[in-house]
Short mmCIF file of C-alpha atoms in Angstrom, two decimals:
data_model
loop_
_atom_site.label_atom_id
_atom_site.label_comp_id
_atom_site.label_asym_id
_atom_site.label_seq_id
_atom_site.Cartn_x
_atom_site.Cartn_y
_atom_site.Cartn_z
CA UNK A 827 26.44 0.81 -14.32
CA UNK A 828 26.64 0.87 -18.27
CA UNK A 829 26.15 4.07 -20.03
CA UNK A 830 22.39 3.24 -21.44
CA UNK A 831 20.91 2.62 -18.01
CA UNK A 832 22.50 5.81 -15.66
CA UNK A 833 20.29 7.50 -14.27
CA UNK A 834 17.69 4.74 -13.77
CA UNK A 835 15.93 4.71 -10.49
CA UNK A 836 13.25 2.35 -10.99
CA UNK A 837 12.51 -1.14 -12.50
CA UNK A 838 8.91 -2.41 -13.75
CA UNK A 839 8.75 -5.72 -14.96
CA UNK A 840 5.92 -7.14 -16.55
CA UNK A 841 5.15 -10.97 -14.60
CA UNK A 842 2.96 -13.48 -16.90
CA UNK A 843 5.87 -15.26 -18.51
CA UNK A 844 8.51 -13.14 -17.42
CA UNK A 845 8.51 -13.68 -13.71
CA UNK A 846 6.19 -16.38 -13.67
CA UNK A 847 6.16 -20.25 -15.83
CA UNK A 848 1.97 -19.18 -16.09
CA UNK A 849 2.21 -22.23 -18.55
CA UNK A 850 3.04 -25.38 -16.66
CA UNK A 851 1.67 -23.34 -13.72
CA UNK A 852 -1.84 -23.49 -14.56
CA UNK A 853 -1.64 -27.12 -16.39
CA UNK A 854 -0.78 -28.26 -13.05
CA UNK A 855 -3.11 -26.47 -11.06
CA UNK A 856 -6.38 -27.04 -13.27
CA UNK A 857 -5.28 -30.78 -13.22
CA UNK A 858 -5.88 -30.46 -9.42
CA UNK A 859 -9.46 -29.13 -9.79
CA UNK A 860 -10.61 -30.38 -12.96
CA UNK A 861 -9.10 -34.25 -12.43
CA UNK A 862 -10.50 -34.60 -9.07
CA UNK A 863 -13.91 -34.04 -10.89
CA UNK A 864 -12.75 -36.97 -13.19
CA UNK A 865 -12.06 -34.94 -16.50
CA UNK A 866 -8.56 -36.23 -18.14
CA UNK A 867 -7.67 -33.46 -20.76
CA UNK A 868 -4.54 -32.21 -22.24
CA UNK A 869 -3.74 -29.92 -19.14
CA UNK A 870 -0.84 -27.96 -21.40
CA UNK A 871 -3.20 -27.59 -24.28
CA UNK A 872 -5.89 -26.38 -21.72
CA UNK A 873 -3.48 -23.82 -20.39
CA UNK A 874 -2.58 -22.72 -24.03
CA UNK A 875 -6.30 -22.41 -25.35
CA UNK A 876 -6.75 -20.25 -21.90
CA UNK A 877 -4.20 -17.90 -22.54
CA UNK A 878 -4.86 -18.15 -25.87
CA UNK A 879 -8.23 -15.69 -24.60
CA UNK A 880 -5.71 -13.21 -23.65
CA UNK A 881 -5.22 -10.75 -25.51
CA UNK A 882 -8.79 -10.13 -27.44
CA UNK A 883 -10.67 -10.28 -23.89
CA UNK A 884 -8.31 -7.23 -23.47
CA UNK A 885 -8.99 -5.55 -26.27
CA UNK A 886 -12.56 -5.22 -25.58
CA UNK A 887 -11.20 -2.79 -22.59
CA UNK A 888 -8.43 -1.10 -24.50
CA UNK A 889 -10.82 -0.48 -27.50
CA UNK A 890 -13.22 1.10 -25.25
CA UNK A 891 -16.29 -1.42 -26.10
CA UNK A 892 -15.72 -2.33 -22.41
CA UNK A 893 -15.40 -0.17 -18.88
CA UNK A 894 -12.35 -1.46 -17.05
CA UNK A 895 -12.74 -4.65 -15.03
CA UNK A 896 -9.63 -6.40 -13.61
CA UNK A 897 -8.45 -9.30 -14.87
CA UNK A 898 -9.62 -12.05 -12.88
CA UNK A 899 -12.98 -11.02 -14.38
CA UNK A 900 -11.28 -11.34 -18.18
CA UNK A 901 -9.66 -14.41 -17.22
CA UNK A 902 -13.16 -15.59 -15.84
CA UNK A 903 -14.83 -14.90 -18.73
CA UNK A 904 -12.41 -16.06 -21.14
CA UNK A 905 -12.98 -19.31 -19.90
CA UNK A 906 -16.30 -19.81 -20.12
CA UNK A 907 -15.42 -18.73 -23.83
CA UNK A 908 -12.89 -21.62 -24.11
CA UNK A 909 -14.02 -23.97 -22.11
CA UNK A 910 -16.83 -25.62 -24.14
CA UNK A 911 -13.51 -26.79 -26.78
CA UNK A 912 -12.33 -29.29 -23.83
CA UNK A 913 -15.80 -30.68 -22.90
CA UNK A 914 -16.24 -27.95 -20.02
CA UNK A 915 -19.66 -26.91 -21.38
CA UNK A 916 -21.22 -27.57 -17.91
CA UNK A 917 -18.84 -26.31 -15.37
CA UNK A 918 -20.49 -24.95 -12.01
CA UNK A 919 -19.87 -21.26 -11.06
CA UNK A 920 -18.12 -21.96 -7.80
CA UNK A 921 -15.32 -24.79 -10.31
CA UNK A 922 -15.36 -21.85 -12.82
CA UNK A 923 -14.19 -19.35 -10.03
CA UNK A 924 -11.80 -21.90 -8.07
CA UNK A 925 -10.39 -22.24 -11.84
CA UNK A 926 -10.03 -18.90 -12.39
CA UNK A 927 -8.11 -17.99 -9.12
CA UNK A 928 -5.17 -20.73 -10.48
CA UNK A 929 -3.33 -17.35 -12.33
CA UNK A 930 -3.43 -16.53 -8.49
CA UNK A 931 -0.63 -19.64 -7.79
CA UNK A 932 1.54 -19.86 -10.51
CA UNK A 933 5.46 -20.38 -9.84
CA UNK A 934 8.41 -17.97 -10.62
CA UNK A 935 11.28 -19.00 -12.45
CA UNK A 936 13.68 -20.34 -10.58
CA UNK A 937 16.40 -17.61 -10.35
CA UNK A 938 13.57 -14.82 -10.14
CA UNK A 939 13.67 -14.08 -6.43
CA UNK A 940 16.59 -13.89 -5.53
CA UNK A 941 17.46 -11.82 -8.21
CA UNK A 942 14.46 -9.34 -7.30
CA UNK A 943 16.10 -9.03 -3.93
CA UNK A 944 19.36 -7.89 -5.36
CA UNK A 945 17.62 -5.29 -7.85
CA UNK A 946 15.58 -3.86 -4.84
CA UNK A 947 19.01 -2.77 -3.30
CA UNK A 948 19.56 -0.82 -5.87
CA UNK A 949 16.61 0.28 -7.89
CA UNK A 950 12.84 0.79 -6.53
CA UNK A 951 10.64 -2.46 -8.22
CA UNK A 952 7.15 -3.11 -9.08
CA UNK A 953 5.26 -5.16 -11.32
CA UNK A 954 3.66 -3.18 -14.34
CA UNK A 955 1.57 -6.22 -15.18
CA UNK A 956 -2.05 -6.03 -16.51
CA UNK A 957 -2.61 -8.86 -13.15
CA UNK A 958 -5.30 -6.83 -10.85
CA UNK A 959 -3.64 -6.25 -7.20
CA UNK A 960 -4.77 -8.88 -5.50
CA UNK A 961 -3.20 -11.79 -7.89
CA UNK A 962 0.10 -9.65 -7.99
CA UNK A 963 -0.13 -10.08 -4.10
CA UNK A 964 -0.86 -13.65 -3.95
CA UNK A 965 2.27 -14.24 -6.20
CA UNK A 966 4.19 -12.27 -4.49
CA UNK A 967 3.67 -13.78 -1.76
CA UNK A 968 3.85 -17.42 -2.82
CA UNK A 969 7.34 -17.07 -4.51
CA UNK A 970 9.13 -14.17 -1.94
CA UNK A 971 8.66 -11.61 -4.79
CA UNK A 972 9.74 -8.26 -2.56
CA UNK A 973 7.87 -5.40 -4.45
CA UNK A 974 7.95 -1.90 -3.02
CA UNK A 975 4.50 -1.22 -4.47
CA UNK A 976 1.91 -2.64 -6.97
CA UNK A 977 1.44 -0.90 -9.84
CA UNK A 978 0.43 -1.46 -13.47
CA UNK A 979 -3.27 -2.04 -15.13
CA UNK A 980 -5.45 -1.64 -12.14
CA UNK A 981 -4.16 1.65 -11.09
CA UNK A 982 -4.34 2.79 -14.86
CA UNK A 983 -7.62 1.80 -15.43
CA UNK A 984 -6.26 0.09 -18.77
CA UNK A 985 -4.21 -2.52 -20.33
CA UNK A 986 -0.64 -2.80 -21.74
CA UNK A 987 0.90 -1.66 -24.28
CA UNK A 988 -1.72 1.53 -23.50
CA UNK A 989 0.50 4.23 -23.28
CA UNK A 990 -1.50 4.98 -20.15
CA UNK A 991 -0.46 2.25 -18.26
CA UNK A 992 3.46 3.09 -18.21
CA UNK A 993 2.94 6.87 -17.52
CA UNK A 994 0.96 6.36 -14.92
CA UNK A 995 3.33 3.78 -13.22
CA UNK A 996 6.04 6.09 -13.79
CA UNK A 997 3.82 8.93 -12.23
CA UNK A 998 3.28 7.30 -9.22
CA UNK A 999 6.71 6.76 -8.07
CA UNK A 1000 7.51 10.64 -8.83
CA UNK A 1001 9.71 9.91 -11.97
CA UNK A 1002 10.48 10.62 -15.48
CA UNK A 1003 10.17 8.06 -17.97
CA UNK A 1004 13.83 8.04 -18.52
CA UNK A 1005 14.38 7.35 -15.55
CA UNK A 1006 12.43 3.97 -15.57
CA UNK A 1007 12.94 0.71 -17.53
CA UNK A 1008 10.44 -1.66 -17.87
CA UNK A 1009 11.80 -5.18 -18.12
CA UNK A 1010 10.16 -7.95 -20.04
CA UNK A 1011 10.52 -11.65 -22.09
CA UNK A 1012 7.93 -10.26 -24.88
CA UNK A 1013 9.40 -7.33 -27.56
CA UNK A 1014 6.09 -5.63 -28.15
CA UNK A 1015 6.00 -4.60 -24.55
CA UNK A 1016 9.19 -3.07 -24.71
CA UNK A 1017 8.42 -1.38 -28.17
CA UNK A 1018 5.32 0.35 -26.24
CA UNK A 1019 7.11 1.04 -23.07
CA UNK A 1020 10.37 2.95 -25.34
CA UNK A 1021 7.61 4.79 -27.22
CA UNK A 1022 6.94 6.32 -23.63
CA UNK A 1023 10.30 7.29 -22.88
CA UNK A 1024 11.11 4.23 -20.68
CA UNK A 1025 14.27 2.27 -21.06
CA UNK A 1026 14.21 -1.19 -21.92
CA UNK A 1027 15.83 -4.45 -20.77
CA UNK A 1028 14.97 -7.85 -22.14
CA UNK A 1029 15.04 -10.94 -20.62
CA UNK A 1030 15.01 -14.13 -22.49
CA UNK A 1031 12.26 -17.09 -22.41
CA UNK A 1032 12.53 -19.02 -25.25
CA UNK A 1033 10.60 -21.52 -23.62
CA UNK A 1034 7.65 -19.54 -22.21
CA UNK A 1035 4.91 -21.01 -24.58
CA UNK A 1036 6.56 -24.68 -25.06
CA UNK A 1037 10.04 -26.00 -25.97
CA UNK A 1038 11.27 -23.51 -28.52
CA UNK A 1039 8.38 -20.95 -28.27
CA UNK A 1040 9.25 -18.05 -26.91
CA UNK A 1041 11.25 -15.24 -26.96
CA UNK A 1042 15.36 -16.09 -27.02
CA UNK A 1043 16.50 -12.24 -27.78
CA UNK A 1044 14.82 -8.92 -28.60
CA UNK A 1045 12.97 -8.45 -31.68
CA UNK A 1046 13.36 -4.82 -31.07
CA UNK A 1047 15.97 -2.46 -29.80
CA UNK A 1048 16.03 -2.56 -25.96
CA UNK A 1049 18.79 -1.23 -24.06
CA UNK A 1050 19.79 -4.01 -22.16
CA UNK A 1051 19.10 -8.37 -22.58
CA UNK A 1052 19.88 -10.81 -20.29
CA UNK A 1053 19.39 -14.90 -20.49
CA UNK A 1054 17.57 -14.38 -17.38
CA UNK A 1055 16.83 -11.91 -14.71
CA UNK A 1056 19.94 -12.79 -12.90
CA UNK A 1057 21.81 -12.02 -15.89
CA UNK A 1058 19.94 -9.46 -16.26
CA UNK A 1059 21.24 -7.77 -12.58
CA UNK A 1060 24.45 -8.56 -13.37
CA UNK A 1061 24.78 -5.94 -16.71
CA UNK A 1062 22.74 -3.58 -14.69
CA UNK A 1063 25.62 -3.27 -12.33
CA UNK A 1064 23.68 -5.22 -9.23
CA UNK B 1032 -8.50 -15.57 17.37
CA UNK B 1033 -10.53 -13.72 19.29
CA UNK B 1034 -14.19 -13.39 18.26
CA UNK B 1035 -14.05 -10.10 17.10
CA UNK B 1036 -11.25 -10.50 14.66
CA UNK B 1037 -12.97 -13.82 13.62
CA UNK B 1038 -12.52 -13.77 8.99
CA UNK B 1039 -10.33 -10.96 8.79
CA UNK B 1040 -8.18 -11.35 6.24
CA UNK B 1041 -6.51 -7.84 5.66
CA UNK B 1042 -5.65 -5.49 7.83
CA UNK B 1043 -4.91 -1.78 6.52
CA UNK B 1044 -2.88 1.18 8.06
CA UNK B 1045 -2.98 4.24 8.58
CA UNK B 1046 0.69 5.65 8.85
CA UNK B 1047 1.41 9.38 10.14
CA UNK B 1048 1.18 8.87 13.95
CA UNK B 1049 0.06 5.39 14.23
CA UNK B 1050 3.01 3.61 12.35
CA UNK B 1051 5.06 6.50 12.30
CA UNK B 1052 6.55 9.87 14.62
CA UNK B 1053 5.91 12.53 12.05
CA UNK B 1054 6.70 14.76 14.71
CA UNK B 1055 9.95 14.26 15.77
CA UNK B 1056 10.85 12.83 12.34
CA UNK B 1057 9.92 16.68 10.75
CA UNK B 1058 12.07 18.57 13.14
CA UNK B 1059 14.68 16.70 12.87
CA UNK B 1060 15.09 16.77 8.67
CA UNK B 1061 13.72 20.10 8.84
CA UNK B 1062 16.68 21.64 11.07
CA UNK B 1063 19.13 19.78 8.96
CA UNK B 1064 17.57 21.53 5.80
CA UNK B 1065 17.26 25.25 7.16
CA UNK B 1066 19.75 24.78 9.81
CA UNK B 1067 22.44 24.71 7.37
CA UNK B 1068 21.26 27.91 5.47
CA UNK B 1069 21.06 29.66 8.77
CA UNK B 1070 18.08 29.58 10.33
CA UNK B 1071 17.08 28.40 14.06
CA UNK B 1072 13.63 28.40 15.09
CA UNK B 1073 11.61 25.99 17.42
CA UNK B 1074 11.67 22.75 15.08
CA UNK B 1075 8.54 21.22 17.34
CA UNK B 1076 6.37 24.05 16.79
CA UNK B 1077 7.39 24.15 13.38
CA UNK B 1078 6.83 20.69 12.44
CA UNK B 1079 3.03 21.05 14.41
CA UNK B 1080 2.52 24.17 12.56
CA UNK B 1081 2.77 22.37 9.58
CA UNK B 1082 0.68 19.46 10.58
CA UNK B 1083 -1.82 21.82 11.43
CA UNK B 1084 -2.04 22.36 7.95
CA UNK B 1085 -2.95 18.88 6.54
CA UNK B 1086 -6.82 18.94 7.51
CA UNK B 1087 -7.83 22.06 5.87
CA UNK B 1088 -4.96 21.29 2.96
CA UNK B 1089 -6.85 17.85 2.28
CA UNK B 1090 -10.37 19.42 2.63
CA UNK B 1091 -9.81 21.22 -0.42
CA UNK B 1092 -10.03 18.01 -2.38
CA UNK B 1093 -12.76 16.20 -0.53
CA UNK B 1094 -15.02 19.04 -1.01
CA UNK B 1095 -14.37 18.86 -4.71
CA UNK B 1096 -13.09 22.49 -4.77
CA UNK B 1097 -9.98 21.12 -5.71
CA UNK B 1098 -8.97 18.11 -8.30
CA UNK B 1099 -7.12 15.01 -6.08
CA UNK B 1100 -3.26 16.05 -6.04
CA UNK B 1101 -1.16 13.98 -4.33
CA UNK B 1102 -0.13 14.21 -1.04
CA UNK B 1103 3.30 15.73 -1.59
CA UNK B 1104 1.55 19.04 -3.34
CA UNK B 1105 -0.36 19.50 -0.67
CA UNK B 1106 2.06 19.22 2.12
CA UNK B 1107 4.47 21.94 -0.26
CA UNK B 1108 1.51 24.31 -0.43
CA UNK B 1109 0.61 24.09 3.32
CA UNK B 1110 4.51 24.77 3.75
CA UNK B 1111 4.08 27.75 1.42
CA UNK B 1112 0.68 28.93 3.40
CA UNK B 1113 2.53 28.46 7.32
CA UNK B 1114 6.26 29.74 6.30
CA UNK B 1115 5.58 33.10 7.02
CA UNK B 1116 4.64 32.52 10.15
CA UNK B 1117 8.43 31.67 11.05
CA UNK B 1118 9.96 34.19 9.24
CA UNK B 1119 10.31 31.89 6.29
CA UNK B 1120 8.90 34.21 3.47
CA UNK B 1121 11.66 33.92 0.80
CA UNK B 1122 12.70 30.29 0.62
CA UNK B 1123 13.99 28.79 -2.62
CA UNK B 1124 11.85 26.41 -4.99
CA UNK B 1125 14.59 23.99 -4.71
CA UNK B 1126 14.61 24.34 -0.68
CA UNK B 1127 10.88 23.96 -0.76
CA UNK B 1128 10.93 21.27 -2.80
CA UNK B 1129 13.92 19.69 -0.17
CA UNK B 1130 11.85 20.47 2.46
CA UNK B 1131 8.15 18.84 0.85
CA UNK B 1132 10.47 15.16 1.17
CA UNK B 1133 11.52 15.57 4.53
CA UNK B 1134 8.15 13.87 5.02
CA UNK B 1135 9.54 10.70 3.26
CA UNK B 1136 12.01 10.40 6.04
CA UNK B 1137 10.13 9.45 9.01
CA UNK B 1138 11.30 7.03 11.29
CA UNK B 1139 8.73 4.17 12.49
CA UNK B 1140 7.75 3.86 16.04
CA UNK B 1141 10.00 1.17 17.25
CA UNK B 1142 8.15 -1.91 17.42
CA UNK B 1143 6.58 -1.73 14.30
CA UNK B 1144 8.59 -3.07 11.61
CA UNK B 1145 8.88 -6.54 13.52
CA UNK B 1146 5.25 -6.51 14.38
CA UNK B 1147 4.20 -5.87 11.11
CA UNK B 1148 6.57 -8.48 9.90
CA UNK B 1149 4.73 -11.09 12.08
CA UNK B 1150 1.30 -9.85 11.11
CA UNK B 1151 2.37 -10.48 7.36
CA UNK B 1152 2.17 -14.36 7.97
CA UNK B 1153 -1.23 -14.47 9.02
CA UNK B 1154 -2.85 -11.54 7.10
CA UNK B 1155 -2.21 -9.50 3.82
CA UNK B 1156 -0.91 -6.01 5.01
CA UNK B 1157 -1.37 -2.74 3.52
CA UNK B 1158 -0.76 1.35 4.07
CA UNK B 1159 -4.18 2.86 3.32
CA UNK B 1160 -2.51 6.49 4.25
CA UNK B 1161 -3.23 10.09 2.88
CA UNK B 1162 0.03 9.70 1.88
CA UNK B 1163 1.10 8.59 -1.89
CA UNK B 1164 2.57 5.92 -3.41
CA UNK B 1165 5.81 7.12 -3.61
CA UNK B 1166 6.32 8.73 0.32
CA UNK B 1167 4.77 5.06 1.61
CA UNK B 1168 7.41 3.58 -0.63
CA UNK B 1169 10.10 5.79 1.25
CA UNK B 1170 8.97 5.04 4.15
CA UNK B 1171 8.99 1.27 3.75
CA UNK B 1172 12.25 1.26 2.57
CA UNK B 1173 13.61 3.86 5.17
CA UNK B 1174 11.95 0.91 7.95
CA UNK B 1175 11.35 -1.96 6.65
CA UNK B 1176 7.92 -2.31 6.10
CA UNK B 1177 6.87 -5.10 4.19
CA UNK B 1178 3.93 -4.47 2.92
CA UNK B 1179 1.89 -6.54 0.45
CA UNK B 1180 0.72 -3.74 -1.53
CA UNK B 1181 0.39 -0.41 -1.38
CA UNK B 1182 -3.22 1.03 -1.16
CA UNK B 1183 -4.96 4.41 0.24
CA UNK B 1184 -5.95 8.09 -1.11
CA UNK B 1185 -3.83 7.51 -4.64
CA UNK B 1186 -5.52 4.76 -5.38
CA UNK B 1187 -8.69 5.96 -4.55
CA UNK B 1188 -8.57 9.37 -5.76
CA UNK B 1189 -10.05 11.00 -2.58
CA UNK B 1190 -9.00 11.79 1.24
CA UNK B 1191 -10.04 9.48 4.62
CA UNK B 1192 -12.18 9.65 6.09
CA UNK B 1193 -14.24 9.71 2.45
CA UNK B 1194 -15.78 6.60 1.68
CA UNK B 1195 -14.13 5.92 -1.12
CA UNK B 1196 -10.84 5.25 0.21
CA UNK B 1197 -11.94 2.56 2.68
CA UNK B 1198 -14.22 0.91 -0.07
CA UNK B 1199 -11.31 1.34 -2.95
CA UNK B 1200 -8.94 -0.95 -0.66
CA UNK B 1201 -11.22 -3.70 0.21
CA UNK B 1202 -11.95 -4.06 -3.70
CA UNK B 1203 -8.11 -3.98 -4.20
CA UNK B 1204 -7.98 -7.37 -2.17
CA UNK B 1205 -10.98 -8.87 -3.63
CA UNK B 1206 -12.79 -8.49 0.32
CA UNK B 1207 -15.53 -7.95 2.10
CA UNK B 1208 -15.40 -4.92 4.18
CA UNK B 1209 -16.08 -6.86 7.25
CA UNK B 1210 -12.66 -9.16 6.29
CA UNK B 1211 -10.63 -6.12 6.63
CA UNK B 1212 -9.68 -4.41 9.83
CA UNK B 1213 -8.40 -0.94 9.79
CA UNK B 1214 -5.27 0.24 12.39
CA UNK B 1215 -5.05 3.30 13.37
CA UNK B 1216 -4.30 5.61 16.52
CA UNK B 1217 -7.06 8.15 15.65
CA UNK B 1218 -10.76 7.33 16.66
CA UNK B 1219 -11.94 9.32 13.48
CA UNK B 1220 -10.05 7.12 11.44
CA UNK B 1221 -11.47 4.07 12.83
CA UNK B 1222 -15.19 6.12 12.84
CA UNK B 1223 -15.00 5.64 9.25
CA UNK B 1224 -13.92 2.59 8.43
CA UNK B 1225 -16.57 1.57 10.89
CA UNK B 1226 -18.88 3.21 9.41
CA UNK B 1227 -17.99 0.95 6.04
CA UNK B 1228 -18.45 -2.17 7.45
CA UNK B 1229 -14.73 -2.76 8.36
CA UNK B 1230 -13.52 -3.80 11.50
CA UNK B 1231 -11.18 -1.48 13.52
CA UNK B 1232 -8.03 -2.04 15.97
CA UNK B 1233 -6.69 1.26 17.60
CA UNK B 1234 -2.93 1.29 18.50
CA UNK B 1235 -2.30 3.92 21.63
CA UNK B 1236 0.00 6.59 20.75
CA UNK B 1237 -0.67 8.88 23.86
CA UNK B 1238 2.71 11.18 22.80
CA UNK B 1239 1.85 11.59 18.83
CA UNK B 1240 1.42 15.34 19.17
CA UNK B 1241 3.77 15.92 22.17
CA UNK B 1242 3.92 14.49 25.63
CA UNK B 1243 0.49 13.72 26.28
CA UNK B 1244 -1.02 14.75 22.96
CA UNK B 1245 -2.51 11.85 21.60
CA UNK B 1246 -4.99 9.11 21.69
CA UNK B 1247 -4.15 6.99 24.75
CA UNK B 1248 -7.35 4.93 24.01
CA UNK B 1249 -10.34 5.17 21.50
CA UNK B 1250 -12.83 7.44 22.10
CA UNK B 1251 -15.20 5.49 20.07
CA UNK B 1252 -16.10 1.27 19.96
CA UNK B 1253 -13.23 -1.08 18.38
CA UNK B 1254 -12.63 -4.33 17.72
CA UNK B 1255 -9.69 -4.48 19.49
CA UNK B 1256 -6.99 -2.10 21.45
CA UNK B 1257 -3.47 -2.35 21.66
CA UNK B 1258 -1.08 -0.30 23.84
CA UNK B 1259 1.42 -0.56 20.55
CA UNK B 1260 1.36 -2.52 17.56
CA UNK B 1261 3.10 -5.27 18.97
CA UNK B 1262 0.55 -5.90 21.82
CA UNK B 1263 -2.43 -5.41 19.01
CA UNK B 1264 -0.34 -8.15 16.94
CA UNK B 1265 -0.86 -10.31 20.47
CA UNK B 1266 -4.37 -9.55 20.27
CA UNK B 1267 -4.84 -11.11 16.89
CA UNK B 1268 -3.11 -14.23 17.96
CA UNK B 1269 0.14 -13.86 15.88
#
């Protein structure tokens, strides 16, 4: 194993874009509900605008303005906020919850399980994803993702990059910081995960967000980058 | 599927005893531990002597006279609190400590890790254990246990039979208390979860606390009753 990662006993990884294409993922999927109601949008645009919600429905919760709910509820809610931009002004509650549960069935990139098995030979794994349980589950088990546990924002009680979130993932499998790296396509993950004490690796995904948008390398320093999470295994000695 | 069983989608378990032989597990990682520094005392008796601890230990906490601590702090101070009582006054921190994780090396009962594996096609499948994250995640790895998640007491912050614990791992999953069946080999157990609105399947384990000390049936109503996990698996029509 290289120098910067000894002692390492545990991997987290964060999922939505890492693990998981959520993009073309939930293009396809809405297409299923929303076209056999006879609506014709741009699905990838749709899936953009959604995730688009992301991050400021979170911030109500990490700012305190709102208690904790899990983020099917966010991702319910932010669209209903969105949705009114596509022509979705009158969308029934039971199409706005079948929508919602399509983060539940997105696919992983296509070297991700396998690679996850190897890691878990070597290294305890969980997802320290702001995903509430149950999606993390229904992922998991679509794609053959072989977690040891669930961790991340619904046993914290808060969203990444609060600090709370990695310390208490770290708590909960006995171990230091150090001895935990938390392994992500997105740079200001990493930054607040090494602010904690946690290594880093990096995986690139410069196509997360469309054809050239997304992370190729680290913006930051991490302690290990891989063009994917097979390449990834391979520098951690795996 | 039977009637009974009829919309269950999860079923939880509890582990010490039901999926797992604490008791021979204990004396065996205990006499390696103290064996070696010299000592030779009835490992049975010590390992029930312990276990005779956990109730009152875990009282502490659902009385609210003590914070939650994880299970592993508890099971080191009951060790601390019965020692004595083998001549074990002056052990080590560090062979405390050693000792505290034999409890992350019990061995399963023998049919469970396929049974479980065959119950994870047809339901989601979770630990909802005293025991914390990190000892279920031993275990699992020590046997195999593929478990979906892993819910119980850490999550919830509290001790079974409280409420809370029952409740906390239905919301995990995003069920209805009446689509989740608890496991167990202890009527109590299955008292509780009753008493939630959860269904309940007992698994005989007539030998748990020594030949002929344990639950050869429930002593209260069930759902269903299996002579081991693998016949309860046959009961659920998997």
């Amino acid at each position: 194993m290289q120098a910067p990662v000894l002692g390492v006993k545990a991997l987290f990884f964060d999922v939505f874009g890492t693990l998981v294409d959520w993009r073309t993922s939930v293009a396809r999927e809405s297409e299923k509900i929303l076209g056999a109601l006879g609506f014709d949008l741009d699905w990838l645009a749709f899936a953009d605008a959604w995730r688009g919600e992301y991050q400021p429905g979170m911030e109500e919760v990490r700012s305190g303005r709102l208690p904790f709910s899990k983020l099917d509820v966010l991702h319910r809610a932010n669209l209903v906020r969105m949705a009114p931009r596509f022509g979705l002004e009158n969308l029934s509650d039971e199409v706005l919850d079948d929508l919602t549960l399509v983060w539940h069935r997105l696919d992983a990139w296509t070297e991700v399980p396998g690679a996850l098995t190897r890691l878990k030979t070597q290294f305890r794994i969980a997802p320290v994803s702001n995903g509430n349980i149950s999606l993390m589950v229904d992922l998991a088990r679509r794609n053959g993702l072989p977690w040891d546990a669930i961790l991340g924002a619904e046993i914290a009680g808060d969203y990444k990059p609060k600090r709370q979130v990695y310390l208490a993932a770290c708590a909960a499998f006995d171990l230091e910081p150090r001895q935990c790296m938390m392994v992500a396509a997105h740079s200001s993950d990493l930054a607040a995960a090494a602010a904690c004490g946690l290594r880093t690796g990096h995986i690139a995904r410069p196509n997360e967000n469309g054809p050239g948008k997304g992370e190729a390398s680290p913006s930051v320093p991490v302690d290990v980058a891989g063009s994917d999470l097979a390449d990834l295994a391979g520098k951690l000695g795996v």
